[in-house]
Short mmCIF file of C-alpha atoms and ligand atoms in Angstrom, two decimals:
data_model
loop_
_atom_site.label_atom_id
_atom_site.label_comp_id
_atom_site.label_asym_id
_atom_site.label_seq_id
_atom_site.Cartn_x
_atom_site.Cartn_y
_atom_site.Cartn_z
CA MET V 1 44.92 -8.51 20.29
CA ASN V 2 46.45 -10.64 17.63
CA TYR V 3 46.54 -14.18 16.32
CA PRO V 4 46.44 -16.78 17.83
CA ASN V 5 44.42 -15.16 20.65
CA SER V 6 42.29 -13.43 18.10
CA ARG V 7 40.69 -15.71 15.51
CA LEU V 8 38.04 -13.85 13.54
CA ARG V 9 36.83 -17.08 12.00
CA ARG V 10 35.34 -18.12 15.39
CA LEU V 11 32.31 -16.00 14.54
CA ARG V 12 31.90 -17.61 11.13
CA TYR V 13 31.89 -21.35 11.79
CA ASN V 14 28.15 -21.89 11.42
CA SER V 15 25.13 -20.02 10.11
CA ASN V 16 23.58 -19.46 13.56
CA ILE V 17 26.63 -17.68 14.89
CA ARG V 18 27.05 -15.76 11.65
CA SER V 19 23.50 -14.46 11.76
CA LEU V 20 23.85 -13.63 15.45
CA VAL V 21 26.54 -11.07 14.73
CA GLU V 22 25.24 -9.69 11.44
CA ASP V 23 24.09 -6.10 11.73
CA VAL V 24 22.70 -5.23 8.30
CA HIS V 25 19.22 -6.48 7.54
CA ILE V 26 16.71 -6.21 4.72
CA LYS V 27 13.01 -6.49 5.44
CA THR V 28 10.33 -6.84 2.78
CA SER V 29 9.01 -3.48 3.97
CA ASP V 30 12.32 -1.87 2.89
CA LEU V 31 11.59 -2.72 -0.74
CA ILE V 32 9.90 -0.37 -3.17
CA TYR V 33 8.78 -1.95 -6.43
CA PRO V 34 8.83 0.28 -9.55
CA VAL V 35 5.85 -0.36 -11.83
CA PHE V 36 5.08 0.86 -15.36
CA VAL V 37 1.42 1.60 -16.02
CA CYS V 38 -0.18 1.89 -19.46
CA GLU V 39 -3.62 2.49 -20.95
CA GLY V 40 -5.83 -0.39 -22.08
CA GLU V 41 -7.23 -3.52 -20.54
CA ASN V 42 -5.80 -6.88 -19.66
CA ILE V 43 -2.30 -5.80 -20.67
CA LYS V 44 0.81 -7.29 -19.15
CA GLN V 45 3.40 -6.64 -21.78
CA GLU V 46 7.03 -7.58 -21.23
CA ILE V 47 9.47 -4.69 -21.60
CA LYS V 48 12.16 -5.57 -24.15
CA SER V 49 14.88 -3.53 -22.48
CA LEU V 50 13.96 -4.89 -19.01
CA PRO V 51 13.26 -8.61 -19.41
CA GLY V 52 11.10 -9.87 -16.55
CA GLN V 53 9.47 -6.45 -16.05
CA PHE V 54 6.12 -5.52 -17.58
CA ARG V 55 3.83 -2.68 -18.57
CA TYR V 56 0.53 -3.18 -16.77
CA SER V 57 -2.90 -1.85 -17.61
CA ILE V 58 -4.75 -0.71 -14.50
CA ASP V 59 -6.81 -3.92 -14.09
CA ASN V 60 -3.66 -6.06 -14.13
CA LEU V 61 -1.87 -3.57 -11.92
CA LEU V 62 -4.52 -4.20 -9.27
CA SER V 63 -3.80 -7.95 -9.39
CA LEU V 64 -0.07 -7.27 -9.18
CA ILE V 65 -0.64 -5.19 -6.05
CA GLU V 66 -2.60 -8.06 -4.51
CA GLU V 67 0.49 -10.23 -5.02
CA LEU V 68 2.83 -7.57 -3.62
CA ILE V 69 0.72 -7.20 -0.49
CA SER V 70 0.68 -10.98 -0.01
CA LEU V 71 4.50 -10.89 -0.13
CA ASN V 72 4.61 -8.05 2.45
CA ILE V 73 5.92 -5.56 -0.10
CA ASN V 74 4.30 -2.37 1.10
CA SER V 75 5.40 0.27 -1.41
CA ILE V 76 5.29 0.86 -5.13
CA LEU V 77 6.76 3.58 -7.33
CA LEU V 78 4.56 4.37 -10.33
CA PHE V 79 5.73 5.42 -13.80
CA GLY V 80 3.30 6.34 -16.55
CA VAL V 81 3.65 5.05 -20.09
CA SER V 82 1.88 7.40 -22.44
CA ASP V 83 1.46 7.22 -26.21
CA LYS V 84 -0.01 10.69 -26.11
CA LYS V 85 2.70 13.31 -25.70
CA ASP V 86 2.93 17.08 -26.02
CA GLU V 87 5.55 19.85 -25.95
CA SER V 88 5.62 20.41 -22.19
CA GLY V 89 4.19 17.24 -20.67
CA ASP V 90 0.98 19.06 -19.74
CA ILE V 91 -0.90 15.92 -20.64
CA ALA V 92 0.08 14.42 -17.28
CA CYS V 93 -1.65 17.26 -15.42
CA ASP V 94 -5.05 15.99 -16.53
CA ASN V 95 -6.83 13.87 -13.93
CA LYS V 96 -7.80 11.47 -16.72
CA SER V 97 -4.17 10.74 -17.55
CA ILE V 98 -2.83 7.33 -16.74
CA ILE V 99 -1.22 7.72 -13.30
CA PRO V 100 -3.98 9.73 -11.58
CA LYS V 101 -6.50 7.19 -12.92
CA ALA V 102 -4.38 4.31 -11.63
CA ILE V 103 -3.92 5.87 -8.20
CA LYS V 104 -7.66 6.41 -7.78
CA ARG V 105 -8.36 2.75 -8.54
CA ILE V 106 -5.55 1.51 -6.28
CA LYS V 107 -6.67 3.62 -3.36
CA GLU V 108 -10.34 2.64 -3.81
CA LYS V 109 -9.37 -1.00 -3.58
CA TYR V 110 -6.39 -1.16 -1.23
CA LYS V 111 -6.55 2.07 0.83
CA ASN V 112 -3.50 2.09 3.13
CA ASP V 113 -2.47 -1.50 2.46
CA ILE V 114 -0.03 -0.18 -0.14
CA LEU V 115 2.02 3.01 -0.16
CA VAL V 116 1.77 4.65 -3.56
CA ILE V 117 4.75 6.79 -4.54
CA ALA V 118 4.48 8.63 -7.87
CA ASP V 119 7.59 9.59 -9.83
CA LEU V 120 7.08 13.20 -10.84
CA CYS V 121 8.69 14.16 -14.15
CA ASN V 122 7.57 15.21 -17.60
CA CYS V 123 9.85 12.98 -19.66
CA SER V 124 7.28 10.21 -20.24
CA TYR V 125 4.87 12.81 -21.57
CA THR V 126 6.93 15.19 -23.76
CA SER V 127 7.14 14.72 -27.52
CA HIS V 128 10.90 15.47 -27.50
CA GLY V 129 11.60 13.20 -24.52
CA HIS V 130 13.18 15.86 -22.30
CA CYS V 131 12.20 16.34 -18.66
CA GLY V 132 10.50 19.68 -19.21
CA THR V 133 9.64 22.64 -21.40
CA ILE V 134 12.30 23.50 -23.95
CA VAL V 135 13.37 27.12 -24.43
CA ASP V 136 16.40 27.97 -26.57
CA GLY V 137 17.33 24.33 -26.91
CA ASP V 138 17.41 23.57 -23.19
CA VAL V 139 14.98 22.53 -20.45
CA ASP V 140 13.67 25.74 -18.91
CA ASN V 141 13.82 25.48 -15.13
CA ASP V 142 10.98 27.74 -14.04
CA LEU V 143 8.48 26.86 -16.77
CA THR V 144 9.07 23.18 -16.08
CA ILE V 145 8.36 23.67 -12.38
CA LYS V 146 4.98 25.18 -13.31
CA THR V 147 3.96 21.97 -15.10
CA LEU V 148 5.39 19.83 -12.31
CA CYS V 149 3.32 21.75 -9.75
CA LYS V 150 0.16 21.14 -11.75
CA GLN V 151 1.03 17.46 -12.12
CA ALA V 152 1.77 17.22 -8.37
CA PHE V 153 -1.61 18.74 -7.56
CA THR V 154 -3.39 16.25 -9.85
CA LEU V 155 -1.51 13.36 -8.20
CA ALA V 156 -2.43 14.68 -4.76
CA GLU V 157 -6.10 14.98 -5.70
CA SER V 158 -6.11 11.42 -6.98
CA GLY V 159 -4.92 10.15 -3.58
CA VAL V 160 -1.18 9.60 -3.98
CA ASP V 161 0.73 8.89 -0.75
CA VAL V 162 4.15 10.32 -1.68
CA ILE V 163 5.46 12.50 -4.51
CA ALA V 164 8.97 11.84 -5.84
CA PRO V 165 10.17 14.62 -8.17
CA SER V 166 12.87 13.19 -10.45
CA ASP V 167 13.31 16.15 -12.82
CA MET V 168 16.27 17.88 -11.09
CA MET V 169 14.99 21.43 -11.60
CA ASP V 170 16.39 23.91 -9.07
CA GLY V 171 13.83 24.95 -6.47
CA ARG V 172 11.16 22.46 -7.37
CA THR V 173 10.87 20.87 -3.93
CA GLY V 174 10.01 24.16 -2.21
CA ILE V 175 7.57 25.31 -4.88
CA ILE V 176 5.78 21.96 -5.00
CA ARG V 177 5.67 21.93 -1.18
CA LYS V 178 4.02 25.36 -1.18
CA GLU V 179 1.53 24.34 -3.88
CA LEU V 180 0.52 21.20 -1.95
CA ASP V 181 0.26 23.10 1.33
CA ASN V 182 -1.86 25.85 -0.25
CA LYS V 183 -4.24 23.22 -1.56
CA LYS V 184 -4.52 21.49 1.84
CA PHE V 185 -2.25 18.59 0.99
CA HIS V 186 0.26 19.35 3.73
CA LYS V 187 0.23 15.68 4.82
CA ILE V 188 1.71 14.40 1.55
CA PRO V 189 5.48 13.87 1.87
CA ILE V 190 7.93 14.81 -0.89
CA PHE V 191 10.83 12.42 -1.59
CA PRO V 192 12.87 14.23 -4.24
CA TYR V 193 15.62 12.55 -6.14
CA SER V 194 17.96 15.07 -4.52
CA VAL V 195 21.05 13.33 -5.79
CA LYS V 196 20.54 12.15 -9.33
CA TYR V 197 23.50 11.74 -11.63
CA ALA V 198 23.44 12.03 -15.42
CA SER V 199 24.00 8.31 -15.85
CA SER V 200 24.14 5.77 -18.63
CA PHE V 201 22.65 3.31 -16.15
CA TYR V 202 19.16 4.64 -17.02
CA GLY V 203 19.28 3.34 -20.61
CA PRO V 204 16.87 0.38 -20.26
CA PHE V 205 14.36 2.52 -18.32
CA ARG V 206 13.90 4.84 -21.29
CA GLY V 207 12.77 1.88 -23.39
CA ALA V 208 10.23 1.03 -20.69
CA VAL V 209 8.46 4.41 -20.90
CA SER V 210 9.04 4.80 -24.70
CA ASN V 211 11.25 7.79 -24.12
CA THR V 212 13.77 8.70 -26.77
CA LEU V 213 15.57 12.00 -26.87
CA ASP V 214 15.37 13.65 -30.30
CA LYS V 215 18.60 15.38 -29.45
CA GLY V 216 20.67 16.49 -26.47
CA ASP V 217 21.15 14.86 -23.08
CA ARG V 218 20.24 15.53 -19.45
CA LYS V 219 23.56 16.98 -18.37
CA THR V 220 22.25 20.52 -17.87
CA HIS V 221 20.04 19.36 -14.99
CA GLN V 222 21.25 15.97 -13.75
CA MET V 223 24.53 15.94 -11.80
CA SER V 224 27.99 15.18 -13.14
CA PHE V 225 29.56 12.04 -11.71
CA LYS V 226 32.89 13.85 -11.85
CA ASN V 227 31.90 15.99 -8.85
CA SER V 228 32.56 14.63 -5.39
CA SER V 229 30.80 17.15 -3.15
CA GLU V 230 28.06 18.83 -5.20
CA TYR V 231 25.56 16.46 -3.55
CA ILE V 232 25.91 18.47 -0.31
CA ARG V 233 24.35 21.59 -1.79
CA GLU V 234 21.62 19.63 -3.56
CA ILE V 235 20.58 17.97 -0.31
CA GLU V 236 20.93 21.10 1.83
CA GLN V 237 18.58 22.91 -0.55
CA ASP V 238 16.01 20.11 -0.60
CA ILE V 239 16.03 19.85 3.20
CA TYR V 240 15.66 23.61 3.46
CA GLU V 241 12.77 23.48 0.98
CA GLY V 242 10.91 20.89 3.05
CA CYS V 243 11.63 17.43 1.66
CA ASP V 244 10.85 14.45 3.91
CA ALA V 245 13.32 11.83 2.64
CA ILE V 246 15.72 11.81 -0.29
CA ILE V 247 16.35 9.42 -3.15
CA ILE V 248 19.87 8.76 -4.43
CA LYS V 249 20.14 7.43 -7.96
CA PRO V 250 21.88 5.36 -9.19
CA ALA V 251 22.77 3.67 -5.89
CA LEU V 252 25.40 1.23 -7.08
CA SER V 253 28.48 3.15 -8.31
CA TYR V 254 27.46 5.90 -5.88
CA LEU V 255 27.71 4.00 -2.58
CA ASP V 256 30.40 6.47 -1.47
CA ILE V 257 27.84 9.25 -1.77
CA ILE V 258 25.15 7.31 0.14
CA SER V 259 27.62 6.63 2.92
CA LYS V 260 28.72 10.27 3.17
CA VAL V 261 25.12 11.51 3.10
CA LYS V 262 24.26 9.12 5.93
CA GLN V 263 27.06 10.56 8.04
CA LYS V 264 26.35 14.18 7.25
CA PHE V 265 22.56 14.51 7.16
CA ASN V 266 19.75 13.42 9.40
CA ILE V 267 17.26 12.47 6.68
CA PRO V 268 16.04 9.05 5.51
CA ILE V 269 17.82 7.86 2.37
CA ILE V 270 16.29 5.73 -0.36
CA GLY V 271 18.69 4.13 -2.84
CA TYR V 272 17.54 3.30 -6.38
CA ASN V 273 19.02 0.14 -7.88
CA VAL V 274 18.41 1.29 -11.44
CA SER V 275 17.47 -0.33 -14.73
CA GLY V 276 21.01 -0.57 -16.14
CA VAL V 277 22.18 -2.62 -13.17
CA TYR V 278 19.11 -4.85 -13.44
CA ALA V 279 19.65 -5.39 -17.18
CA MET V 280 23.37 -6.15 -16.83
CA ILE V 281 22.70 -8.74 -14.16
CA LYS V 282 19.88 -10.25 -16.20
CA SER V 283 22.13 -10.68 -19.26
CA ALA V 284 24.99 -12.16 -17.27
CA SER V 285 22.67 -14.55 -15.44
CA ASN V 286 21.06 -15.62 -18.72
CA GLU V 287 24.58 -16.55 -19.81
CA LYS V 288 24.86 -18.51 -16.54
CA LEU V 289 27.80 -16.35 -15.51
CA ILE V 290 26.24 -15.29 -12.22
CA ASP V 291 23.19 -16.02 -10.06
CA GLU V 292 20.71 -13.16 -10.48
CA THR V 293 19.06 -13.26 -7.05
CA GLU V 294 22.24 -13.88 -5.06
CA ILE V 295 24.12 -11.08 -6.76
CA THR V 296 21.17 -8.71 -6.46
CA LEU V 297 20.93 -9.46 -2.74
CA GLU V 298 24.61 -8.65 -2.37
CA ILE V 299 24.07 -5.31 -4.11
CA LEU V 300 20.97 -4.51 -2.04
CA TYR V 301 22.90 -5.27 1.16
CA SER V 302 25.69 -2.96 0.02
CA ILE V 303 23.14 -0.17 -0.52
CA LYS V 304 21.73 -0.75 2.97
CA ARG V 305 25.18 -1.02 4.52
CA ALA V 306 26.10 2.31 2.95
CA GLY V 307 23.17 3.91 4.79
CA ALA V 308 19.93 3.61 2.80
CA SER V 309 16.82 2.78 4.80
CA ALA V 310 14.84 1.65 1.76
CA ILE V 311 15.64 0.51 -1.76
CA ILE V 312 13.81 0.84 -5.05
CA THR V 313 14.43 -2.40 -6.92
CA TYR V 314 13.04 -4.25 -9.95
CA ASN V 315 13.90 -7.47 -8.11
CA ALA V 316 11.60 -6.74 -5.16
CA ILE V 317 9.37 -9.77 -5.81
CA GLU V 318 12.12 -12.44 -5.93
CA ILE V 319 13.91 -10.86 -3.00
CA ALA V 320 10.74 -10.70 -0.90
CA LYS V 321 10.09 -14.39 -1.63
CA LYS V 322 13.58 -15.21 -0.38
CA ILE V 323 13.16 -13.10 2.73
CA ASN V 324 9.76 -14.66 3.45
CA ASP V 325 11.28 -18.14 3.11
CA ASN V 326 13.98 -17.09 5.54
CA ASN V 327 16.48 -17.89 2.84
CA VAL V 328 18.58 -14.75 2.61
CA LEU V 329 22.12 -15.95 1.85
C1 PBG L 1 12.48 10.05 -14.99
C2 PBG L 1 13.25 8.90 -14.42
C3 PBG L 1 14.31 8.16 -14.96
C4 PBG L 1 14.54 7.10 -14.09
C5 PBG L 1 13.65 7.23 -13.04
N1 PBG L 1 12.86 8.37 -13.25
C6 PBG L 1 15.04 8.34 -16.23
C7 PBG L 1 15.87 9.54 -16.43
O1 PBG L 1 15.93 10.45 -15.60
O2 PBG L 1 16.47 9.63 -17.48
C8 PBG L 1 15.54 6.00 -14.26
C9 PBG L 1 15.24 4.74 -13.48
C10 PBG L 1 16.01 3.54 -13.89
O3 PBG L 1 16.93 3.61 -14.73
O4 PBG L 1 15.69 2.45 -13.38
N2 PBG L 1 13.13 11.25 -15.04
#
């Protein structure tokens, strides 16, 4: 049917009719807030590379979680900030290291009122800043998995709800799954970053966890954005190895991949709206070139429309406030 019988604007003339026909929605429970946790007390220190985001000591983290729960944000993703570092990141396998300590305190206080997801990688804890143990100038796959398994076990013991390996070592999902199952943690889901590109969009994040690479890059383990179908094998392997949902990172710039994954695989997808996107929007909105919350909402909707069921976003708090006020666009 064509104009004038068909007039697509009939469904756009007022906000009630527009919302009646909209089919993509964001709920506060779709949002996962990434949080940086550091040692010390009463610390809420703004992160230079991520204005508006903070490093929290555990006491202040507990107050933040109170606020998140009151906004109906049900999930957090924890990153450790550690001044102490070593060659292989073993430091994070100690149950007195920052994230296991934080998880214990969170779970004591909030139990199941908040879902605690821990990012599992060594890069915040290695002296050279790489994601694992270096052998012959490169991250050694199998040695790195050994440390990751130990770290995963420590996280599980401390009460973590979900483990999210972000290292991109081959085979890590299956080996971590086995380790958790052997130690009676079969109920803990694994959400690997199955599709993680070697991206310049992570720049501001590295400042947040004081991670600088002495030399080299992450291209021998993270994926090349010049490949259009490599993601299929990554996901097939993770599903085969027992993952429960997958994370795709970055989400923006890779919406094509999210959409194809949604069509091809029956697995929940979580999109990560990463630090570089956050920082670009922040700068442009400081210059009054764009509206930070409106543009972020548009991006989050695009990630959902592409097929993600949840989104990791540094803007979770402002967005949740908008959703709670029924003021979403
Ligand atoms: C750790 C990790 C990174 C991010 C999440 N987990 C950095 C990296 O892999 O280099 C980036 C998140 C962001 O940019 O917001 N491996």
